[in-house]
Structure formats: C-alpha cells, structure tokens
mmCIF file of C-alpha atoms in Angstrom:
data_model
loop_
_atom_site.group_PDB
_atom_site.id
_atom_site.type_symbol
_atom_site.label_atom_id
_atom_site.label_comp_id
_atom_site.label_asym_id
_atom_site.label_seq_id
_atom_site.Cartn_x
_atom_site.Cartn_y
_atom_site.Cartn_z
ATOM 1 C CA UNK E 272 -55.745 72.606 -75.031
ATOM 2 C CA UNK E 273 -57.538 71.366 -72.165
ATOM 3 C CA UNK E 274 -56.063 68.447 -70.215
ATOM 4 C CA UNK E 275 -57.570 65.126 -70.857
ATOM 5 C CA UNK E 276 -59.676 64.129 -68.108
ATOM 6 C CA UNK E 277 -59.207 60.682 -66.264
ATOM 7 C CA UNK E 278 -62.202 58.779 -65.244
ATOM 8 C CA UNK E 279 -62.798 59.359 -61.679
ATOM 9 C CA UNK E 280 -62.829 56.089 -60.771
ATOM 10 C CA UNK E 281 -59.212 55.322 -61.843
ATOM 11 C CA UNK E 282 -58.044 58.719 -59.931
ATOM 12 C CA UNK E 283 -59.986 57.105 -57.031
ATOM 13 C CA UNK E 284 -58.487 53.623 -57.091
ATOM 14 C CA UNK E 285 -55.343 54.933 -57.243
ATOM 15 C CA UNK E 286 -55.888 56.902 -53.870
ATOM 16 C CA UNK E 287 -56.938 54.284 -52.563
ATOM 17 C CA UNK E 288 -54.356 51.852 -53.491
ATOM 18 C CA UNK E 289 -51.607 54.372 -52.493
ATOM 19 C CA UNK E 290 -53.719 54.675 -48.982
ATOM 20 C CA UNK E 291 -53.552 50.972 -48.663
ATOM 21 C CA UNK E 292 -49.976 50.668 -49.394
ATOM 22 C CA UNK E 293 -49.077 53.833 -46.891
ATOM 23 C CA UNK E 294 -50.899 51.932 -44.074
ATOM 24 C CA UNK E 295 -49.091 48.496 -45.159
ATOM 25 C CA UNK E 296 -45.977 50.383 -44.862
ATOM 26 C CA UNK E 297 -47.078 51.473 -41.333
ATOM 27 C CA UNK E 298 -48.210 48.327 -40.248
ATOM 28 C CA UNK E 299 -45.157 46.388 -41.688
ATOM 29 C CA UNK E 300 -42.275 48.150 -41.011
ATOM 30 C CA UNK E 301 -42.360 48.460 -37.134
ATOM 31 C CA UNK E 302 -42.888 44.707 -37.298
ATOM 32 C CA UNK E 303 -39.756 44.360 -39.496
ATOM 33 C CA UNK E 304 -37.872 46.621 -36.884
ATOM 34 C CA UNK E 305 -39.047 44.625 -33.911
ATOM 35 C CA UNK E 306 -38.232 41.326 -35.535
ATOM 36 C CA UNK E 307 -34.654 42.753 -36.613
ATOM 37 C CA UNK E 308 -34.353 43.877 -32.767
ATOM 38 C CA UNK E 309 -35.693 40.717 -31.675
ATOM 39 C CA UNK E 310 -33.147 39.270 -33.790
ATOM 40 C CA UNK E 311 -30.258 41.317 -32.627
ATOM 41 C CA UNK E 312 -31.672 40.398 -28.945
ATOM 42 C CA UNK E 313 -31.558 36.803 -29.984
ATOM 43 C CA UNK E 314 -28.048 37.005 -31.443
ATOM 44 C CA UNK E 315 -26.990 38.910 -28.503
ATOM 45 C CA UNK E 316 -28.199 36.485 -26.103
ATOM 46 C CA UNK E 317 -26.899 33.824 -27.715
ATOM 47 C CA UNK E 318 -23.386 34.969 -28.058
ATOM 48 C CA UNK E 319 -23.651 36.155 -24.447
ATOM 49 C CA UNK E 320 -24.518 32.945 -23.420
ATOM 50 C CA UNK E 321 -22.124 31.546 -26.362
ATOM 51 C CA UNK E 322 -19.340 33.537 -24.446
ATOM 52 C CA UNK E 323 -20.323 32.499 -21.080
ATOM 53 C CA UNK E 324 -20.520 28.825 -21.731
ATOM 54 C CA UNK E 325 -16.666 29.409 -23.391
ATOM 55 C CA UNK E 326 -15.476 31.144 -20.419
ATOM 56 C CA UNK E 327 -17.071 28.882 -17.698
ATOM 57 C CA UNK E 328 -16.952 26.169 -19.377
ATOM 58 C CA UNK E 329 -13.290 26.326 -20.746
ATOM 59 C CA UNK E 330 -11.939 27.791 -17.721
ATOM 60 C CA UNK E 331 -13.472 25.276 -15.426
ATOM 61 C CA UNK E 332 -13.564 22.138 -17.637
ATOM 62 C CA UNK E 333 -10.718 22.634 -19.796
ATOM 63 C CA UNK E 334 -8.570 23.518 -16.730
ATOM 64 C CA UNK E 335 -9.801 20.393 -14.614
ATOM 65 C CA UNK E 336 -10.401 17.955 -17.474
ATOM 66 C CA UNK E 337 -7.300 19.015 -19.656
ATOM 67 C CA UNK E 338 -5.218 18.546 -16.263
ATOM 68 C CA UNK E 339 -6.595 15.034 -15.542
ATOM 69 C CA UNK E 340 -4.928 13.992 -19.337
ATOM 70 C CA UNK E 341 -8.252 14.617 -21.285
ATOM 71 C CA UNK E 342 -8.068 16.062 -24.873
ATOM 72 C CA UNK E 343 -10.618 18.616 -25.749
ATOM 73 C CA UNK E 344 -12.944 17.816 -28.868
ATOM 74 C CA UNK E 345 -14.927 19.866 -30.806
ATOM 75 C CA UNK E 346 -18.412 20.506 -29.925
ATOM 76 C CA UNK E 347 -21.443 19.660 -32.262
ATOM 77 C CA UNK E 348 -22.361 22.740 -34.242
ATOM 78 C CA UNK E 349 -25.347 24.983 -31.867
ATOM 79 C CA UNK E 350 -28.496 25.543 -33.779
ATOM 80 C CA UNK E 351 -28.680 29.412 -34.323
ATOM 81 C CA UNK E 352 -30.475 30.941 -31.584
ATOM 82 C CA UNK E 353 -29.153 28.294 -29.170
ATOM 83 C CA UNK E 354 -29.106 30.066 -25.778
ATOM 84 C CA UNK E 355 -26.908 29.183 -23.198
ATOM 85 C CA UNK E 356 -25.866 25.754 -23.406
ATOM 86 C CA UNK E 357 -22.107 26.559 -23.458
ATOM 87 C CA UNK E 358 -22.028 24.564 -26.158
ATOM 88 C CA UNK E 359 -18.912 26.135 -27.903
ATOM 89 C CA UNK E 360 -17.168 25.305 -24.609
ATOM 90 C CA UNK E 361 -16.252 21.705 -26.001
ATOM 91 C CA UNK E 362 -17.522 18.401 -24.955
ATOM 92 C CA UNK E 363 -17.743 17.960 -21.308
ATOM 93 C CA UNK E 364 -17.619 13.952 -21.733
ATOM 94 C CA UNK E 365 -13.883 14.213 -23.541
ATOM 95 C CA UNK E 366 -12.121 16.849 -21.529
ATOM 96 C CA UNK E 367 -14.575 18.371 -18.914
ATOM 97 C CA UNK E 368 -14.888 21.576 -20.933
ATOM 98 C CA UNK E 369 -18.387 22.346 -19.948
ATOM 99 C CA UNK E 370 -20.414 21.964 -23.215
ATOM 100 C CA UNK E 371 -23.227 20.423 -24.131
ATOM 101 C CA UNK E 372 -25.031 21.313 -20.418
ATOM 102 C CA UNK E 373 -28.606 20.219 -20.132
ATOM 103 C CA UNK E 374 -31.058 22.797 -20.320
ATOM 104 C CA UNK E 375 -29.993 23.893 -23.677
ATOM 105 C CA UNK E 376 -32.822 25.585 -25.583
ATOM 106 C CA UNK E 377 -33.391 25.873 -29.397
ATOM 107 C CA UNK E 378 -36.345 28.489 -29.212
ATOM 108 C CA UNK E 379 -35.654 31.358 -31.030
ATOM 109 C CA UNK E 380 -36.631 33.384 -28.445
ATOM 110 C CA UNK E 381 -34.011 34.521 -25.495
ATOM 111 C CA UNK E 382 -34.640 32.439 -22.224
ATOM 112 C CA UNK E 383 -32.919 33.757 -19.237
ATOM 113 C CA UNK E 384 -33.822 30.335 -17.556
ATOM 114 C CA UNK E 385 -32.145 28.503 -20.181
ATOM 115 C CA UNK E 386 -29.091 31.133 -20.163
ATOM 116 C CA UNK E 387 -28.889 29.674 -16.277
ATOM 117 C CA UNK E 388 -29.345 26.383 -16.775
ATOM 118 C CA UNK E 389 -26.655 26.519 -19.393
ATOM 119 C CA UNK E 390 -24.024 28.132 -17.479
ATOM 120 C CA UNK E 391 -24.601 25.917 -14.406
ATOM 121 C CA UNK E 392 -24.976 22.697 -16.521
ATOM 122 C CA UNK E 393 -21.743 23.688 -18.591
ATOM 123 C CA UNK E 394 -19.740 24.172 -15.276
ATOM 124 C CA UNK E 395 -21.253 21.072 -13.488
ATOM 125 C CA UNK E 396 -20.635 19.091 -16.500
ATOM 126 C CA UNK E 397 -17.222 20.429 -17.082
ATOM 127 C CA UNK E 398 -15.859 19.917 -13.486
ATOM 128 C CA UNK E 399 -17.317 16.807 -12.838
ATOM 129 C CA UNK E 400 -16.597 14.869 -16.074
ATOM 130 C CA UNK E 401 -13.417 16.531 -16.642
ATOM 131 C CA UNK E 402 -12.438 15.459 -12.716
ATOM 132 C CA UNK E 403 -13.618 11.748 -13.658
ATOM 133 C CA UNK E 404 -12.083 11.382 -16.972
ATOM 134 C CA UNK E 405 -8.701 11.454 -18.821
ATOM 135 C CA UNK E 406 -6.759 8.338 -17.712
ATOM 136 C CA UNK E 407 -5.953 8.144 -21.440
ATOM 137 C CA UNK E 408 -5.620 11.289 -23.817
ATOM 138 C CA UNK E 409 -8.978 11.806 -25.434
ATOM 139 C CA UNK E 410 -10.813 9.002 -23.501
ATOM 140 C CA UNK E 411 -14.173 9.667 -22.289
ATOM 141 C CA UNK E 412 -14.273 6.771 -19.887
ATOM 142 C CA UNK E 413 -14.056 7.734 -16.131
ATOM 143 C CA UNK E 414 -11.362 5.999 -14.117
ATOM 144 C CA UNK E 415 -13.436 4.204 -12.091
ATOM 145 C CA UNK E 416 -14.828 2.047 -14.879
ATOM 146 C CA UNK E 417 -11.240 1.769 -16.691
ATOM 147 C CA UNK E 418 -10.204 0.357 -13.287
ATOM 148 C CA UNK E 419 -12.983 -1.605 -11.745
ATOM 149 C CA UNK E 420 -12.275 -1.738 -8.014
ATOM 150 C CA UNK E 421 -12.108 -5.802 -6.270
ATOM 151 C CA UNK E 422 -15.208 -7.320 -5.670
ATOM 152 C CA UNK E 423 -14.176 -7.659 -1.932
ATOM 153 C CA UNK E 424 -11.271 -5.066 -1.520
ATOM 154 C CA UNK E 425 -10.907 -7.003 1.913
ATOM 155 C CA UNK E 426 -9.399 -10.373 0.965
ATOM 156 C CA UNK E 427 -6.217 -11.248 1.022
ATOM 157 C CA UNK E 428 -4.179 -11.696 -2.696
ATOM 158 C CA UNK E 429 -3.456 -15.032 -3.511
ATOM 159 C CA UNK E 430 0.019 -15.620 -2.852
ATOM 160 C CA UNK E 431 2.471 -14.926 -6.283
ATOM 161 C CA UNK E 432 3.228 -18.310 -8.118
ATOM 162 C CA UNK E 433 6.172 -20.418 -6.640
ATOM 163 C CA UNK E 434 6.064 -19.353 -3.198
ATOM 164 C CA UNK E 435 8.252 -16.749 -2.742
ATOM 165 C CA UNK E 436 5.798 -13.727 -2.368
ATOM 166 C CA UNK E 437 7.204 -11.449 -4.996
ATOM 167 C CA UNK E 438 10.511 -11.486 -3.366
ATOM 168 C CA UNK E 439 14.084 -11.788 -4.796
ATOM 169 C CA UNK E 440 14.712 -15.580 -3.502
ATOM 170 C CA UNK E 441 18.114 -16.725 -3.717
ATOM 171 C CA UNK E 442 17.821 -20.350 -2.848
ATOM 172 C CA UNK E 443 15.091 -22.308 -0.957
ATOM 173 C CA UNK E 444 16.859 -25.548 -0.938
ATOM 174 C CA UNK E 445 20.517 -26.910 -1.557
ATOM 175 C CA UNK E 446 19.491 -28.213 -5.118
ATOM 176 C CA UNK E 447 22.396 -25.371 -7.008
ATOM 177 C CA UNK E 448 24.549 -25.060 -3.886
ATOM 178 C CA UNK E 449 28.035 -25.921 -4.962
ATOM 179 C CA UNK E 450 28.909 -26.857 -1.277
ATOM 180 C CA UNK E 451 29.003 -30.744 0.300
ATOM 181 C CA UNK E 452 25.783 -31.463 1.815
ATOM 182 C CA UNK E 453 25.514 -31.516 5.361
ATOM 183 C CA UNK E 454 25.773 -34.999 7.024
ATOM 184 C CA UNK E 455 24.861 -34.294 10.454
ATOM 185 C CA UNK E 456 28.457 -33.558 11.947
ATOM 186 C CA UNK E 457 29.542 -30.139 12.812
ATOM 187 C CA UNK E 458 31.479 -29.188 9.510
ATOM 188 C CA UNK E 459 31.139 -25.990 8.088
ATOM 189 C CA UNK E 460 31.131 -24.991 4.341
ATOM 190 C CA UNK E 461 28.326 -27.376 3.843
ATOM 191 C CA UNK E 462 24.854 -27.204 3.183
ATOM 192 C CA UNK E 463 21.657 -28.113 5.096
ATOM 193 C CA UNK E 464 18.686 -29.478 3.205
ATOM 194 C CA UNK E 465 16.833 -30.073 6.513
ATOM 195 C CA UNK E 466 13.129 -28.640 6.283
ATOM 196 C CA UNK E 467 13.023 -26.129 9.129
ATOM 197 C CA UNK E 468 10.011 -27.927 10.165
ATOM 198 C CA UNK E 469 7.374 -26.946 12.802
ATOM 199 C CA UNK E 470 6.822 -23.316 14.361
ATOM 200 C CA UNK E 471 4.390 -22.795 17.110
ATOM 201 C CA UNK E 472 2.346 -19.818 17.666
ATOM 202 C CA UNK E 473 3.854 -16.640 19.051
ATOM 203 C CA UNK E 474 2.228 -17.065 22.475
ATOM 204 C CA UNK E 475 3.791 -20.399 22.766
ATOM 205 C CA UNK E 476 7.247 -19.840 21.395
ATOM 206 C CA UNK E 477 9.853 -20.590 23.693
ATOM 207 C CA UNK E 478 11.742 -17.822 26.127
ATOM 208 C CA UNK E 479 14.363 -17.916 28.411
ATOM 209 C CA UNK E 480 16.288 -15.697 30.992
ATOM 210 C CA UNK E 481 19.054 -16.008 33.172
ATOM 211 C CA UNK E 482 17.382 -15.254 36.534
ATOM 212 C CA UNK E 483 20.824 -15.325 38.977
ATOM 213 C CA UNK E 484 24.257 -14.951 38.460
ATOM 214 C CA UNK E 485 27.389 -14.259 40.722
ATOM 215 C CA UNK E 486 28.908 -10.523 40.115
ATOM 216 C CA UNK E 487 32.153 -12.000 40.768
ATOM 217 C CA UNK E 488 33.977 -15.284 41.611
ATOM 218 C CA UNK E 489 37.940 -16.144 41.399
ATOM 219 C CA UNK E 490 39.761 -17.915 39.067
ATOM 220 C CA UNK E 491 38.969 -21.639 38.954
ATOM 221 C CA UNK E 492 36.072 -21.052 41.234
ATOM 222 C CA UNK E 493 32.818 -22.802 40.580
ATOM 223 C CA UNK E 494 29.451 -20.849 40.514
ATOM 224 C CA UNK E 495 26.066 -21.329 39.712
ATOM 225 C CA UNK E 496 23.644 -19.839 36.978
ATOM 226 C CA UNK E 497 19.789 -20.073 37.450
ATOM 227 C CA UNK E 498 17.878 -20.308 33.968
ATOM 228 C CA UNK E 499 14.533 -19.927 33.594
ATOM 229 C CA UNK E 500 12.682 -20.971 30.272
ATOM 230 C CA UNK E 501 9.269 -21.061 29.105
ATOM 231 C CA UNK E 502 7.488 -23.092 26.195
ATOM 232 C CA UNK E 503 10.073 -25.418 25.908
ATOM 233 C CA UNK E 504 10.007 -29.080 26.550
ATOM 234 C CA UNK E 505 13.190 -30.313 27.418
ATOM 235 C CA UNK E 506 13.126 -33.707 25.804
ATOM 236 C CA UNK E 507 14.596 -33.657 22.897
ATOM 237 C CA UNK E 508 18.514 -33.747 21.824
ATOM 238 C CA UNK E 509 20.222 -35.626 18.947
ATOM 239 C CA UNK E 510 24.058 -35.757 19.940
ATOM 240 C CA UNK E 511 26.113 -33.549 17.527
ATOM 241 C CA UNK E 512 29.247 -35.876 18.020
ATOM 242 C CA UNK E 513 26.658 -38.661 17.092
ATOM 243 C CA UNK E 514 25.666 -36.987 13.662
ATOM 244 C CA UNK E 515 22.578 -35.214 15.002
ATOM 245 C CA UNK E 516 23.789 -31.833 14.270
ATOM 246 C CA UNK E 517 21.069 -29.749 12.074
ATOM 247 C CA UNK E 518 19.751 -33.456 10.811
ATOM 248 C CA UNK E 519 16.169 -33.276 12.220
ATOM 249 C CA UNK E 520 13.530 -30.950 11.658
ATOM 250 C CA UNK E 521 11.890 -28.860 14.336
ATOM 251 C CA UNK E 522 9.096 -30.483 16.071
ATOM 252 C CA UNK E 523 6.058 -29.481 18.523
ATOM 253 C CA UNK E 524 4.361 -31.363 21.062
ATOM 254 C CA UNK E 525 0.489 -32.121 20.949
ATOM 255 C CA UNK E 526 -0.004 -28.743 22.869
ATOM 256 C CA UNK E 527 1.895 -26.855 20.230
ATOM 257 C CA UNK E 528 5.140 -26.378 22.400
ATOM 258 C CA UNK E 529 8.931 -26.581 21.103
ATOM 259 C CA UNK E 530 10.286 -29.980 22.026
ATOM 260 C CA UNK E 531 14.037 -29.578 22.566
ATOM 261 C CA UNK E 532 16.808 -28.706 25.329
ATOM 262 C CA UNK E 533 18.544 -25.559 26.121
ATOM 263 C CA UNK E 534 22.667 -25.030 26.113
ATOM 264 C CA UNK E 535 24.676 -22.872 28.345
ATOM 265 C CA UNK E 536 27.966 -21.769 27.619
ATOM 266 C CA UNK E 537 31.096 -19.210 29.139
ATOM 267 C CA UNK E 538 34.060 -17.639 27.700
ATOM 268 C CA UNK E 539 36.590 -15.382 28.671
ATOM 269 C CA UNK E 540 36.240 -12.219 26.576
ATOM 270 C CA UNK E 541 39.472 -10.536 25.026
ATOM 271 C CA UNK E 542 37.605 -7.093 24.620
ATOM 272 C CA UNK E 543 34.653 -5.638 25.812
ATOM 273 C CA UNK E 544 34.532 -3.218 23.153
ATOM 274 C CA UNK E 545 34.477 -5.530 20.113
ATOM 275 C CA UNK E 546 32.215 -8.573 18.646
ATOM 276 C CA UNK E 547 34.889 -11.647 20.231
ATOM 277 C CA UNK E 548 36.211 -14.370 17.350
ATOM 278 C CA UNK E 549 33.861 -16.913 17.377
ATOM 279 C CA UNK E 550 35.914 -20.008 16.383
ATOM 280 C CA UNK E 551 37.304 -20.836 19.997
ATOM 281 C CA UNK E 552 35.440 -23.456 21.917
ATOM 282 C CA UNK E 553 33.952 -21.921 24.992
ATOM 283 C CA UNK E 554 35.864 -22.618 28.191
ATOM 284 C CA UNK E 555 32.370 -24.068 29.669
ATOM 285 C CA UNK E 556 29.776 -25.717 27.591
ATOM 286 C CA UNK E 557 26.926 -27.891 28.785
ATOM 287 C CA UNK E 558 23.343 -29.188 26.826
ATOM 288 C CA UNK E 559 20.358 -29.595 29.334
ATOM 289 C CA UNK E 560 17.694 -32.523 28.383
ATOM 290 C CA UNK E 561 16.053 -33.367 31.523
ATOM 291 C CA UNK E 562 12.726 -34.099 30.712
ATOM 292 C CA UNK E 563 11.369 -31.086 31.952
ATOM 293 C CA UNK E 564 9.849 -27.673 31.069
ATOM 294 C CA UNK E 565 6.451 -27.143 29.346
ATOM 295 C CA UNK E 566 4.068 -24.110 28.800
ATOM 296 C CA UNK E 567 4.725 -22.572 32.468
ATOM 297 C CA UNK E 568 8.128 -21.122 33.517
ATOM 298 C CA UNK E 569 10.574 -23.300 35.681
ATOM 299 C CA UNK E 570 14.270 -23.047 36.554
ATOM 300 C CA UNK E 571 17.436 -25.058 36.326
ATOM 301 C CA UNK E 572 20.504 -24.487 38.135
ATOM 302 C CA UNK E 573 23.473 -25.013 36.072
ATOM 303 C CA UNK E 574 26.945 -25.484 37.792
ATOM 304 C CA UNK E 575 29.853 -23.782 36.023
ATOM 305 C CA UNK E 576 33.166 -25.163 36.150
ATOM 306 C CA UNK E 577 36.077 -22.563 36.940
ATOM 307 C CA UNK E 578 37.239 -19.986 34.630
ATOM 308 C CA UNK E 579 40.626 -20.520 33.726
ATOM 309 C CA UNK E 580 41.829 -16.799 33.734
ATOM 310 C CA UNK E 581 41.392 -13.383 35.312
ATOM 311 C CA UNK E 582 39.211 -11.343 33.103
ATOM 312 C CA UNK E 583 35.307 -10.976 32.161
ATOM 313 C CA UNK E 584 33.863 -14.064 31.455
ATOM 314 C CA UNK E 585 30.494 -13.772 29.161
ATOM 315 C CA UNK E 586 28.087 -16.747 30.101
ATOM 316 C CA UNK E 587 25.175 -17.463 27.843
ATOM 317 C CA UNK E 588 21.933 -19.720 27.932
ATOM 318 C CA UNK E 589 20.000 -20.224 24.283
ATOM 319 C CA UNK E 590 17.068 -22.643 23.618
ATOM 320 C CA UNK E 591 17.690 -25.493 20.812
ATOM 321 C CA UNK E 592 15.199 -27.721 18.977
ATOM 322 C CA UNK E 593 15.869 -31.453 19.003
ATOM 323 C CA UNK E 594 18.793 -30.877 16.180
ATOM 324 C CA UNK E 595 20.617 -27.680 18.173
ATOM 325 C CA UNK E 596 18.950 -24.771 16.278
ATOM 326 C CA UNK E 597 17.677 -21.741 18.192
ATOM 327 C CA UNK E 598 13.692 -22.055 17.960
ATOM 328 C CA UNK E 599 11.829 -20.819 15.435
ATOM 329 C CA UNK E 600 9.187 -17.792 16.033
ATOM 330 C CA UNK E 601 6.113 -16.698 14.535
ATOM 331 C CA UNK E 602 7.260 -13.330 13.935
ATOM 332 C CA UNK E 603 10.361 -11.714 12.992
ATOM 333 C CA UNK E 604 10.395 -8.962 15.717
ATOM 334 C CA UNK E 605 10.388 -11.703 18.696
ATOM 335 C CA UNK E 606 13.047 -11.998 20.938
ATOM 336 C CA UNK E 607 14.839 -15.464 20.760
ATOM 337 C CA UNK E 608 14.876 -17.646 23.489
ATOM 338 C CA UNK E 609 18.723 -16.835 24.956
ATOM 339 C CA UNK E 610 20.309 -14.455 27.562
ATOM 340 C CA UNK E 611 23.824 -13.561 28.752
ATOM 341 C CA UNK E 612 25.490 -12.386 31.889
ATOM 342 C CA UNK E 613 28.906 -10.829 32.386
ATOM 343 C CA UNK E 614 30.719 -12.220 35.471
ATOM 344 C CA UNK E 615 34.254 -10.621 36.824
ATOM 345 C CA UNK E 616 36.663 -13.528 37.164
ATOM 346 C CA UNK E 617 39.623 -12.360 39.846
#
C-alpha cells in the first residue's frame, strides 16, 4: 500500500518551523549561559565584596568600636547583587563595624570602583565611628556630643557653695566649739572667734632676719642682736597683759603694708637633738613697737640681758600683727617673718 502523501506545504512548514526553533535555540542558549555566567560573576563579586566588607569592617570597626564600648547592631539587608559596601559588617554608627559604606552600588553588574569604594568606606566608617562612639553600650552618640565642652574652657570654675572649696572643713568659727571663748588674755583651752583680717600681696608680706649676733657670751653678760625687718610698720601693739591678745583682726596700712610689731626672745636649750619644751617662759623677751619700719628694710638693735646659765641659748625674732599673731601671707609656700640664732654661753 502506498504511503499517504502529505501536502508539500505542511512538510515545508514543519521544516521551516524546525529550522527556526533550532536557530532560536542557538541564539538563546548562549545568551542564557552568558546570563548565568553574569549572574555567577555578580554573586561572586557580591560575595567577595561582602566577605571583604566583613573582614575589613568587622576587623577594623568591631575591634575599635567594640573596644570603645559600643555594641554591634544588625545591618539592613543589602540588595541582591550589592557590590562592595561591606554592609554585612554591621552599622558603623553603632559599633564602628565598617558597614553601610558610601559608594555602595545596587547595579547588578560588577563594579570594581564600587567594590574599592565599599572597602575604603567600610574601613573608614568603622574606624572613625567606632573610635568616637560608645560611652554607653549601643549608643551611637559621639562622646564629644554626649559631654559638650565648656564654652570658655579657660574660665575659672565658681567656688562651691558654702565657701569650703569642696574641702572637708571641720570649722570656720567657734559656733560649735565646746571650749571657752577667748577674752583677749593669755589663756589656753579657749576658742578665738576673731576674724583673721587683712592679707597683703606677696611682694608686700613682712620678712625678718637677724643680721648680727655674738657666737659666744659669758653667763650673765649682756649682748646685742641686730634685727632687720621689711614690709612691717611697727606702729600697732595691743598689750597681751591688758587683754589685747588675739583680740584684733590683722590690718594693713594705706600702702598695703602690715601694721604690727616684732618680738625677740632668748631661751636656754636643754638639748640640741630634740624640740624643746614650749611651756616655760623664755629667759629674755621684748616686743618692739617703735613707730618705724615700712616697705624698705631697716635695722633695730635689741639689747639682751645676760643668760642665766652655761649652755646653748636660742635667740629668735618674729613679726607680729597688732594682736601678736605672725602675719599672714598670700601663699602657703612663703617663709614667715622669723629668724633664729644659737649663742654659746660659757
């Protein structure tokens, strides 16, 4: 039986269709492979950038940021094919982990420039932000903003309330003292409520020096001491025996010079190796208030009556204000207005 013949047009149509399909396959398959290759390349680039961002961002940012006290927060999900932002390294603002760097690309095509920008941005953002943040865990506020600087750093801070300068001051007057109030006479176990008074400038604070004394004298022999004073007006003396002891505040004259006088005393020492007993009265004592003195040095001669026994005598002179206190000074590291010498007594 002869095969049934199909129309020539149908056969030709099928051949044309087959040829077209084959041609289309030839055209499309390479394109699909290229697309697959491009997709692989994009993923590899993205992964490399992703890994590079993690390594640089985490290594630099987390090391610096976490050491400074900030906690790492989750980064926003990167778009598919994000090249080179290092975004998986965390947020640079919250821990300095090198993320969300500038220059991130959302283009699906690989971008070396974006990859390089991402790495640099991740490192820079991680290091800089991580160093500046983190006074509190999880805080993204820079330390400079969290603790604003003073508008005028050179300005002196106001004194603390109460006038104690933040010090543990035990008392400033006799209001809580259990001792008897001082009455101006020479008594112990009392509390003096007299104000300290006026203090001169350092350049005008009193000073004193014994400029001449004998090295050796005989028992009972009179001798002389020469005493020079500076910045002391010797015009003020309230007699202690009359009730003027520690009774008056310190006063300066119109030129800022201390008003007062000076004392001179000599006593026999029982030992030169230990501090002497302060309670006995000295063998010689005199207060000098002669109306002299001033801001320029001058010298006063003191005549000392003879010492009562052989040994070593200590002779001292010291300035006093009008009420017998050693004058105050502007600074704590100034030497008070006093001096002492030793005299051998035979």
